Short mmCIF file of C-alpha atoms in Angstrom, two decimals:
data_model
loop_
_atom_site.label_atom_id
_atom_site.label_comp_id
_atom_site.label_asym_id
_atom_site.label_seq_id
_atom_site.Cartn_x
_atom_site.Cartn_y
_atom_site.Cartn_z
CA MET A 30 18.80 -6.94 2.35
CA SER A 31 21.42 -7.99 -0.37
CA ASN A 32 19.72 -7.71 -3.20
CA GLN A 33 20.31 -7.82 -6.83
CA PHE A 34 19.12 -4.10 -9.11
CA PRO A 35 17.18 -3.71 -10.48
CA LEU A 36 14.68 -4.28 -8.16
CA ASP A 37 10.55 -5.71 -9.88
CA ILE A 38 7.38 -6.31 -8.52
CA ARG A 39 7.52 -9.16 -6.65
CA GLN A 40 10.53 -8.36 -4.78
CA ILE A 41 9.48 -4.70 -4.21
CA MET A 42 6.32 -7.30 -2.35
CA GLU A 43 8.69 -8.73 0.03
CA MET A 44 10.00 -5.26 1.36
CA LEU A 45 6.82 -3.23 1.13
CA PRO A 46 3.73 -4.20 2.53
CA HIS A 47 1.03 -2.23 0.20
CA ARG A 48 -0.76 -4.56 -1.87
CA TYR A 49 -3.29 -3.47 -4.67
CA PRO A 50 -4.69 -1.04 -5.54
CA PHE A 51 -2.01 0.92 -2.55
CA LEU A 52 0.15 -1.31 -4.00
CA LEU A 53 2.83 2.50 -6.00
CA VAL A 54 5.52 1.23 -7.32
CA ASP A 55 6.38 -0.66 -9.89
CA ARG A 56 9.99 -1.43 -10.61
CA VAL A 57 12.92 -0.32 -8.60
CA LEU A 58 15.72 0.77 -11.41
CA GLU A 59 18.72 2.10 -9.27
CA PHE A 60 20.06 1.82 -5.88
CA GLU A 61 23.42 4.24 -4.39
CA PRO A 62 22.99 2.84 -1.47
CA GLY A 63 23.30 6.02 1.09
CA ALA A 64 21.99 8.39 -1.57
CA ARG A 65 19.03 7.16 -3.57
CA LEU A 66 17.20 5.34 -5.57
CA LYS A 67 15.31 5.81 -8.62
CA ALA A 68 11.56 3.63 -9.18
CA MET A 69 8.81 3.19 -11.93
CA LYS A 70 4.71 3.62 -11.73
CA ASN A 71 3.50 3.23 -14.74
CA VAL A 72 -0.22 4.58 -14.50
CA THR A 73 -2.69 3.34 -16.35
CA MET A 74 -6.71 3.83 -17.30
CA ASN A 75 -7.23 0.72 -15.07
CA GLU A 76 -6.47 2.21 -11.65
CA GLU A 77 -9.25 2.98 -8.99
CA PHE A 78 -9.32 5.98 -8.30
CA PHE A 79 -9.27 7.42 -12.23
CA GLN A 80 -12.82 6.36 -12.25
CA GLY A 81 -13.92 9.33 -9.43
CA HIS A 82 -10.81 11.29 -10.17
CA PHE A 83 -12.62 12.46 -12.71
CA PRO A 84 -14.90 10.96 -14.24
CA GLY A 85 -14.19 12.66 -17.97
CA LEU A 86 -10.64 14.04 -16.82
CA PRO A 87 -8.40 11.01 -15.41
CA VAL A 88 -5.95 12.92 -13.53
CA MET A 89 -4.10 11.10 -10.49
CA PRO A 90 -4.25 12.39 -6.89
CA GLY A 91 -1.56 14.80 -6.52
CA VAL A 92 -1.90 12.29 -2.92
CA LEU A 93 -1.01 9.89 -4.61
CA GLN A 94 2.22 10.36 -6.36
CA LEU A 95 3.20 11.64 -2.56
CA GLU A 96 2.62 8.49 -1.41
CA ALA A 97 4.72 6.64 -4.80
CA LEU A 98 7.20 8.25 -3.53
CA ALA A 99 7.05 7.44 -0.18
CA GLN A 100 6.96 3.86 -1.01
CA THR A 101 9.90 4.55 -3.71
CA GLY A 102 11.26 5.67 -0.23
CA ALA A 103 10.40 3.19 1.34
CA VAL A 104 12.34 0.80 -0.73
CA PHE A 105 15.39 2.94 0.24
CA VAL A 106 15.38 2.33 3.79
CA MET A 107 14.44 -1.48 3.48
CA SER A 108 17.38 -1.43 1.14
CA SER A 109 19.74 0.26 3.16
CA PHE A 110 19.72 -2.19 5.51
CA ASP A 111 21.49 -5.94 5.75
CA GLU A 112 18.12 -8.05 7.84
CA PRO A 113 14.98 -7.51 6.51
CA LEU A 114 13.16 -5.33 9.23
CA GLY A 115 10.51 -7.88 10.13
CA ASP A 116 7.57 -6.83 11.58
CA LYS A 117 8.14 -3.17 10.91
CA VAL A 118 6.08 -0.07 9.00
CA PHE A 119 7.20 3.19 7.34
CA LEU A 120 5.15 5.81 8.60
CA PHE A 121 5.07 9.20 6.92
CA THR A 122 5.78 11.22 9.51
CA GLY A 123 6.18 14.57 6.90
CA LEU A 124 6.02 16.96 4.00
CA ASP A 125 7.37 19.90 3.22
CA LYS A 126 7.81 22.37 -0.01
CA VAL A 127 5.42 19.97 -1.68
CA LYS A 128 4.86 21.48 -5.19
CA PHE A 129 2.38 19.81 -7.94
CA ARG A 130 3.83 21.48 -11.54
CA ARG A 131 2.00 18.94 -13.92
CA PRO A 132 -0.97 16.79 -14.18
CA VAL A 133 -0.34 12.85 -14.24
CA VAL A 134 -3.16 11.08 -16.50
CA PRO A 135 -3.00 8.01 -18.25
CA GLY A 136 -0.48 6.40 -20.46
CA ASP A 137 1.94 8.84 -18.65
CA GLN A 138 5.24 6.86 -16.91
CA LEU A 139 6.29 8.57 -13.07
CA ILE A 140 9.75 7.70 -12.94
CA LEU A 141 10.47 8.44 -9.22
CA ASN A 142 13.58 9.95 -7.77
CA VAL A 143 14.39 9.79 -4.09
CA GLU A 144 17.90 11.42 -2.11
CA PHE A 145 18.71 10.71 0.87
CA LEU A 146 19.04 14.00 3.37
CA LYS A 147 19.63 12.46 6.93
CA GLN A 148 18.38 9.98 9.59
CA LYS A 149 17.65 10.65 13.43
CA MET A 150 17.18 7.55 15.59
CA ASN A 151 14.05 5.69 13.09
CA ILE A 152 13.13 9.19 11.40
CA TRP A 153 14.67 9.43 7.76
CA LYS A 154 14.61 12.53 5.76
CA MET A 155 14.06 12.64 2.41
CA ARG A 156 13.67 14.47 -0.61
CA GLY A 157 11.26 12.93 -3.65
CA VAL A 158 11.49 14.21 -7.08
CA ALA A 159 7.97 12.21 -9.52
CA LEU A 160 9.15 12.96 -13.26
CA VAL A 161 7.11 12.46 -16.72
CA ASP A 162 8.67 12.55 -20.15
CA GLY A 163 11.70 14.52 -18.31
CA GLN A 164 8.86 16.91 -17.17
CA VAL A 165 8.74 17.54 -13.33
CA ALA A 166 4.99 16.27 -11.63
CA CYS A 167 5.23 16.83 -8.25
CA GLN A 168 8.49 17.29 -5.50
CA GLY A 169 9.21 17.61 -1.15
CA GLU A 170 10.34 16.55 0.71
CA PHE A 171 9.68 14.95 3.29
CA SER A 172 10.05 12.16 6.68
CA ALA A 173 9.09 9.05 7.96
CA ALA A 174 9.50 6.68 10.53
CA ILE A 175 9.95 2.82 11.07
CA ALA A 176 7.66 1.52 13.64
CA ASN A 177 6.88 -1.66 15.24
CA LYS A 178 3.64 -2.93 13.54
CA GLY A 179 2.51 -3.65 17.21
CA ASP A 180 3.17 -0.68 18.97
CA MET A 181 0.17 0.24 16.46
#
């Protein structure tokens, strides 16, 4: 896809099938083809998950931090093709070396860094690091596959 970077939310929504309350990337800041992508998620008290995680002590669930990194990885993959992928979707196939280093709370800005590791057929492997104020909030390696929606 030929896009101008940075990407705003409208351009991200053209690439990802996710919508509120599950769209977890607000802006794409940088893209280096074949190497990396940097995005951002503003975390606000208005997020639905804070109602139950945890009342009186709002903390962004770690799995949603990983999902934000996966969505960033999907934008990386979609940005790596010259043509739209059409009726395809990007699905997690594995997580490795995941670590959570600090809580993410309302008011934080997650900086989502994804680095390409390798591709084999339709499987892409990446390393992701989510930062808040320059500190690692979570990190890990993940793999995902491009699949046809009709095959699911």
